[in-house]
PDB file of C-alpha atoms in Angstrom:
ATOM      1  CA  UNK A   1       0.000   0.000   0.000  1.00 43.00           C
ATOM      2  CA  UNK A   2       1.364   3.420  -0.898  1.00 39.00           C
ATOM      3  CA  UNK A   3       1.821   6.084   1.781  1.00 39.00           C
ATOM      4  CA  UNK A   4      -0.816   8.242   0.065  1.00 39.00           C
ATOM      5  CA  UNK A   5      -3.367   5.415   0.247  1.00 41.00           C
ATOM      6  CA  UNK A   6      -2.451   4.724   3.887  1.00 37.00           C
ATOM      7  CA  UNK A   7      -2.808   8.411   4.763  1.00 42.00           C
ATOM      8  CA  UNK A   8      -6.169   8.575   2.950  1.00 45.00           C
ATOM      9  CA  UNK A   9      -7.463   5.550   4.849  1.00 44.00           C
ATOM     10  CA  UNK A  10      -6.362   7.071   8.162  1.00 51.00           C
ATOM     11  CA  UNK A  11      -7.997  10.428   7.441  1.00 61.00           C
ATOM     12  CA  UNK A  12     -11.187   9.474   5.612  1.00 68.00           C
ATOM     13  CA  UNK A  13     -12.051   6.103   4.134  1.00 80.00           C
ATOM     14  CA  UNK A  14     -12.891   5.888   0.449  1.00 89.00           C
ATOM     15  CA  UNK A  15     -16.641   5.846  -0.155  1.00 94.00           C
ATOM     16  CA  UNK A  16     -17.904   5.122  -3.660  1.00 94.00           C
ATOM     17  CA  UNK A  17     -21.353   6.293  -4.792  1.00 95.00           C
ATOM     18  CA  UNK A  18     -23.924   5.184  -7.352  1.00 94.00           C
ATOM     19  CA  UNK A  19     -26.325   7.975  -8.378  1.00 95.00           C
ATOM     20  CA  UNK A  20     -28.500   5.710 -10.559  1.00 94.00           C
ATOM     21  CA  UNK A  21     -30.440   4.313  -7.594  1.00 93.00           C
ATOM     22  CA  UNK A  22     -31.061   7.815  -6.277  1.00 94.00           C
ATOM     23  CA  UNK A  23     -32.696   8.868  -9.543  1.00 94.00           C
ATOM     24  CA  UNK A  24     -34.595   5.562  -9.561  1.00 95.00           C
ATOM     25  CA  UNK A  25     -35.903   6.284  -6.032  1.00 94.00           C
ATOM     26  CA  UNK A  26     -37.140   9.697  -7.203  1.00 94.00           C
ATOM     27  CA  UNK A  27     -38.996   8.086 -10.133  1.00 93.00           C
ATOM     28  CA  UNK A  28     -40.503   5.122  -8.303  1.00 94.00           C
ATOM     29  CA  UNK A  29     -40.581   5.630  -4.522  1.00 94.00           C
ATOM     30  CA  UNK A  30     -40.771   9.363  -3.833  1.00 94.00           C
ATOM     31  CA  UNK A  31     -44.283  10.743  -3.263  1.00 93.00           C
ATOM     32  CA  UNK A  32     -45.872  11.357  -6.677  1.00 92.00           C
ATOM     33  CA  UNK A  33     -46.861  14.898  -5.628  1.00 91.00           C
ATOM     34  CA  UNK A  34     -43.131  15.763  -5.620  1.00 94.00           C
ATOM     35  CA  UNK A  35     -42.720  15.167  -9.368  1.00 92.00           C
ATOM     36  CA  UNK A  36     -41.923  18.420 -11.122  1.00 93.00           C
ATOM     37  CA  UNK A  37     -41.736  20.302  -7.813  1.00 95.00           C
ATOM     38  CA  UNK A  38     -38.376  19.053  -6.506  1.00 96.00           C
ATOM     39  CA  UNK A  39     -34.926  18.872  -8.069  1.00 95.00           C
ATOM     40  CA  UNK A  40     -32.003  16.714  -6.976  1.00 95.00           C
ATOM     41  CA  UNK A  41     -28.671  18.392  -6.352  1.00 96.00           C
ATOM     42  CA  UNK A  42     -25.686  16.221  -5.396  1.00 97.00           C
ATOM     43  CA  UNK A  43     -23.309  17.825  -2.897  1.00 96.00           C
ATOM     44  CA  UNK A  44     -20.668  16.707  -0.423  1.00 96.00           C
ATOM     45  CA  UNK A  45     -21.843  17.533   3.117  1.00 96.00           C
ATOM     46  CA  UNK A  46     -20.361  16.749   6.552  1.00 95.00           C
ATOM     47  CA  UNK A  47     -21.733  13.444   7.827  1.00 95.00           C
ATOM     48  CA  UNK A  48     -22.585  15.148  11.137  1.00 95.00           C
ATOM     49  CA  UNK A  49     -25.129  17.400   9.348  1.00 95.00           C
ATOM     50  CA  UNK A  50     -27.297  14.401   8.337  1.00 96.00           C
ATOM     51  CA  UNK A  51     -30.351  13.899  10.568  1.00 94.00           C
ATOM     52  CA  UNK A  52     -31.713  10.359  10.867  1.00 91.00           C
ATOM     53  CA  UNK A  53     -35.493  10.226  10.375  1.00 92.00           C
ATOM     54  CA  UNK A  54     -35.931   8.207  13.558  1.00 88.00           C
ATOM     55  CA  UNK A  55     -37.388   5.187  11.805  1.00 89.00           C
ATOM     56  CA  UNK A  56     -36.501   1.636  12.823  1.00 91.00           C
ATOM     57  CA  UNK A  57     -33.198   0.388  11.409  1.00 93.00           C
ATOM     58  CA  UNK A  58     -33.017  -3.358  10.844  1.00 95.00           C
ATOM     59  CA  UNK A  59     -29.587  -4.653  11.931  1.00 95.00           C
ATOM     60  CA  UNK A  60     -29.359  -7.192   9.090  1.00 96.00           C
ATOM     61  CA  UNK A  61     -29.957  -4.467   6.478  1.00 96.00           C
ATOM     62  CA  UNK A  62     -27.471  -1.935   7.839  1.00 93.00           C
ATOM     63  CA  UNK A  63     -24.848  -4.682   8.339  1.00 96.00           C
ATOM     64  CA  UNK A  64     -25.106  -5.487   4.608  1.00 97.00           C
ATOM     65  CA  UNK A  65     -24.463  -1.796   3.845  1.00 96.00           C
ATOM     66  CA  UNK A  66     -21.445  -1.821   6.188  1.00 96.00           C
ATOM     67  CA  UNK A  67     -20.111  -4.901   4.359  1.00 96.00           C
ATOM     68  CA  UNK A  68     -20.535  -3.118   0.995  1.00 96.00           C
ATOM     69  CA  UNK A  69     -18.641  -0.089   2.295  1.00 96.00           C
ATOM     70  CA  UNK A  70     -15.789  -2.232   3.634  1.00 94.00           C
ATOM     71  CA  UNK A  71     -15.518  -4.053   0.284  1.00 94.00           C
ATOM     72  CA  UNK A  72     -15.274  -0.704  -1.515  1.00 94.00           C
ATOM     73  CA  UNK A  73     -18.536  -1.223  -3.400  1.00 96.00           C
ATOM     74  CA  UNK A  74     -20.785   1.648  -4.437  1.00 96.00           C
ATOM     75  CA  UNK A  75     -23.756   2.837  -2.377  1.00 96.00           C
ATOM     76  CA  UNK A  76     -26.534   5.275  -3.314  1.00 96.00           C
ATOM     77  CA  UNK A  77     -26.090   8.702  -1.696  1.00 97.00           C
ATOM     78  CA  UNK A  78     -28.559   9.468   1.116  1.00 97.00           C
ATOM     79  CA  UNK A  79     -31.498  11.646   0.022  1.00 97.00           C
ATOM     80  CA  UNK A  80     -32.207  14.611   2.291  1.00 97.00           C
ATOM     81  CA  UNK A  81     -33.940  17.970   2.544  1.00 96.00           C
ATOM     82  CA  UNK A  82     -32.725  20.961   4.507  1.00 95.00           C
ATOM     83  CA  UNK A  83     -34.507  21.660   7.804  1.00 92.00           C
ATOM     84  CA  UNK A  84     -35.225  25.008   9.408  1.00 90.00           C
ATOM     85  CA  UNK A  85     -32.313  24.254  11.795  1.00 90.00           C
ATOM     86  CA  UNK A  86     -29.842  23.832   8.928  1.00 90.00           C
ATOM     87  CA  UNK A  87     -29.462  20.063   9.310  1.00 93.00           C
ATOM     88  CA  UNK A  88     -30.359  17.634   6.514  1.00 96.00           C
ATOM     89  CA  UNK A  89     -33.342  15.354   7.226  1.00 96.00           C
ATOM     90  CA  UNK A  90     -33.076  11.940   5.567  1.00 96.00           C
ATOM     91  CA  UNK A  91     -36.013  10.932   3.366  1.00 95.00           C
ATOM     92  CA  UNK A  92     -34.180   7.863   2.115  1.00 95.00           C
ATOM     93  CA  UNK A  93     -30.998   6.304   3.435  1.00 94.00           C
ATOM     94  CA  UNK A  94     -31.530   5.674   7.160  1.00 95.00           C
ATOM     95  CA  UNK A  95     -29.905   2.219   6.936  1.00 96.00           C
ATOM     96  CA  UNK A  96     -27.010   3.669   4.923  1.00 96.00           C
ATOM     97  CA  UNK A  97     -26.712   6.464   7.507  1.00 96.00           C
ATOM     98  CA  UNK A  98     -26.350   3.902  10.302  1.00 96.00           C
ATOM     99  CA  UNK A  99     -23.837   1.937   8.188  1.00 96.00           C
ATOM    100  CA  UNK A 100     -21.823   5.108   7.464  1.00 96.00           C
ATOM    101  CA  UNK A 101     -21.899   5.928  11.180  1.00 94.00           C
ATOM    102  CA  UNK A 102     -20.261   2.580  11.950  1.00 94.00           C
ATOM    103  CA  UNK A 103     -17.920   2.750   8.951  1.00 95.00           C
ATOM    104  CA  UNK A 104     -16.694   6.295   9.692  1.00 94.00           C
ATOM    105  CA  UNK A 105     -16.469   5.909  13.460  1.00 91.00           C
ATOM    106  CA  UNK A 106     -15.239   9.149  15.031  1.00 89.00           C
ATOM    107  CA  UNK A 107     -14.691  10.863  11.656  1.00 91.00           C
ATOM    108  CA  UNK A 108     -18.094  12.627  11.638  1.00 88.00           C
ATOM    109  CA  UNK A 109     -16.708  15.651   9.767  1.00 91.00           C
ATOM    110  CA  UNK A 110     -16.059  13.425   6.711  1.00 93.00           C
ATOM    111  CA  UNK A 111     -17.806  14.759   3.614  1.00 95.00           C
ATOM    112  CA  UNK A 112     -20.523  12.418   2.350  1.00 96.00           C
ATOM    113  CA  UNK A 113     -22.076  12.763  -1.105  1.00 96.00           C
ATOM    114  CA  UNK A 114     -25.739  13.573  -0.515  1.00 97.00           C
ATOM    115  CA  UNK A 115     -28.679  14.020  -2.872  1.00 97.00           C
ATOM    116  CA  UNK A 116     -30.332  17.225  -1.703  1.00 97.00           C
ATOM    117  CA  UNK A 117     -34.018  17.691  -2.436  1.00 97.00           C
ATOM    118  CA  UNK A 118     -34.368  21.289  -3.599  1.00 96.00           C
ATOM    119  CA  UNK A 119     -37.963  22.553  -3.853  1.00 96.00           C
ATOM    120  CA  UNK A 120     -38.804  24.617  -6.898  1.00 95.00           C
ATOM    121  CA  UNK A 121     -40.021  28.193  -6.550  1.00 93.00           C
ATOM    122  CA  UNK A 122     -43.207  28.404  -4.499  1.00 93.00           C
ATOM    123  CA  UNK A 123     -42.617  25.170  -2.518  1.00 95.00           C
ATOM    124  CA  UNK A 124     -40.886  24.269   0.719  1.00 94.00           C
ATOM    125  CA  UNK A 125     -40.376  21.305   3.027  1.00 94.00           C
ATOM    126  CA  UNK A 126     -42.106  21.706   6.406  1.00 93.00           C
ATOM    127  CA  UNK A 127     -42.136  19.394   9.389  1.00 93.00           C
ATOM    128  CA  UNK A 128     -45.525  17.801  10.102  1.00 92.00           C
ATOM    129  CA  UNK A 129     -46.585  15.441  12.887  1.00 91.00           C
ATOM    130  CA  UNK A 130     -49.058  12.682  11.975  1.00 89.00           C
ATOM    131  CA  UNK A 131     -49.986  11.307  15.395  1.00 87.00           C
ATOM    132  CA  UNK A 132     -47.395   8.559  15.646  1.00 86.00           C
ATOM    133  CA  UNK A 133     -44.597   9.843  13.411  1.00 87.00           C
ATOM    134  CA  UNK A 134     -43.311  13.088  11.971  1.00 90.00           C
ATOM    135  CA  UNK A 135     -41.620  13.923   8.691  1.00 93.00           C
ATOM    136  CA  UNK A 136     -40.881  16.788   6.338  1.00 94.00           C
ATOM    137  CA  UNK A 137     -43.531  17.168   3.658  1.00 93.00           C
ATOM    138  CA  UNK A 138     -43.467  19.268   0.503  1.00 94.00           C
ATOM    139  CA  UNK A 139     -45.995  22.107   0.651  1.00 93.00           C
ATOM    140  CA  UNK A 140     -46.798  25.261  -1.244  1.00 92.00           C
ATOM    141  CA  UNK A 141     -45.284  28.326   0.391  1.00 86.00           C
ATOM    142  CA  UNK A 142     -47.887  30.026   2.522  1.00 74.00           C
ATOM    143  CA  UNK A 143     -49.425  33.275   1.354  1.00 48.00           C
ATOM    144  CA  UNK A 144     -49.396  34.415   4.964  1.00 47.00           C
ATOM    145  CA  UNK A 145     -46.020  35.253   6.417  1.00 51.00           C
ATOM    146  CA  UNK A 146     -45.609  35.666  10.168  1.00 51.00           C
ATOM    147  CA  UNK A 147     -42.751  37.899  11.195  1.00 48.00           C
ATOM    148  CA  UNK A 148     -41.719  37.776  14.860  1.00 48.00           C
ATOM    149  CA  UNK A 149     -39.242  40.591  15.513  1.00 47.00           C
ATOM    150  CA  UNK A 150     -38.775  39.439  19.124  1.00 44.00           C
ATOM    151  CA  UNK A 151     -40.759  37.608  21.782  1.00 43.00           C
ATOM    152  CA  UNK A 152     -41.837  40.799  23.523  1.00 41.00           C
ATOM    153  CA  UNK A 153     -42.861  42.910  20.515  1.00 42.00           C
ATOM    154  CA  UNK A 154     -46.231  42.757  18.752  1.00 43.00           C
ATOM    155  CA  UNK A 155     -46.777  40.267  15.938  1.00 43.00           C
ATOM    156  CA  UNK A 156     -46.653  41.582  12.385  1.00 44.00           C
ATOM    157  CA  UNK A 157     -48.663  39.571   9.882  1.00 46.00           C
ATOM    158  CA  UNK A 158     -48.210  40.305   6.200  1.00 48.00           C
ATOM    159  CA  UNK A 159     -50.916  39.011   3.859  1.00 47.00           C
ATOM    160  CA  UNK A 160     -50.737  39.069   0.075  1.00 48.00           C
ATOM    161  CA  UNK A 161     -53.967  39.327  -1.867  1.00 48.00           C
ATOM    162  CA  UNK A 162     -57.297  41.152  -1.464  1.00 48.00           C
ATOM    163  CA  UNK A 163     -57.836  43.154   1.709  1.00 46.00           C
ATOM    164  CA  UNK A 164     -60.901  42.767   3.938  1.00 47.00           C
ATOM    165  CA  UNK A 165     -62.896  45.158   1.688  1.00 47.00           C
ATOM    166  CA  UNK A 166     -62.433  42.966  -1.386  1.00 48.00           C
ATOM    167  CA  UNK A 167     -60.073  45.422  -3.017  1.00 46.00           C
ATOM    168  CA  UNK A 168     -56.825  44.253  -4.506  1.00 44.00           C
ATOM    169  CA  UNK A 169     -54.199  45.060  -1.975  1.00 44.00           C
ATOM    170  CA  UNK A 170     -51.020  46.917  -2.610  1.00 44.00           C
ATOM    171  CA  UNK A 171     -47.994  44.614  -2.700  1.00 43.00           C
ATOM    172  CA  UNK A 172     -48.543  43.737   0.951  1.00 45.00           C
ATOM    173  CA  UNK A 173     -51.055  44.592   3.700  1.00 44.00           C
ATOM    174  CA  UNK A 174     -49.634  44.651   7.221  1.00 46.00           C
ATOM    175  CA  UNK A 175     -51.502  44.552  10.512  1.00 45.00           C
ATOM    176  CA  UNK A 176     -49.995  44.741  13.976  1.00 48.00           C
ATOM    177  CA  UNK A 177     -51.606  42.355  16.415  1.00 49.00           C
ATOM    178  CA  UNK A 178     -50.575  42.481  20.083  1.00 51.00           C
ATOM    179  CA  UNK A 179     -49.702  39.097  21.591  1.00 50.00           C
ATOM    180  CA  UNK A 180     -50.188  38.442  25.287  1.00 52.00           C
ATOM    181  CA  UNK A 181     -49.632  40.864  28.138  1.00 47.00           C
TER     182      UNK A 181
END
């Protein structure tokens, strides 16, 4: 083994990726309402920025992914959307995430190729709770924007569209609504 290869292995192990299965997932397993509203963008991101969805991870499945990584075989990049906290929530790849966690060990700053779900203009991913699980869903951007300047100041709500008199509003109507005492 050359010194360059030994140094590379010590710093960050080689991870090979296969984008085909990511595109296949978008065509066949992603929610159909996403088609035409989301684009994939492949980027290297720190492994520590990936947020596991919290779903059950079967040990036999993630162990097969670990074996693939150790053999130097290709894996599909995880598929994620950006959260309001700046982390990347995994829509697909929770078993691969667990396998990468074991494979990388303490090297959580290692860059991992990730397929980012980028909503087209007018759409956004928002967290929703469905009684027994939560996930990020693709929604149209709201026409009502809530702006909270601070916790102690009044709430400013900006609404686009007709005002309460049925007239077309100027670019934006703004009302100040006091919150609490």
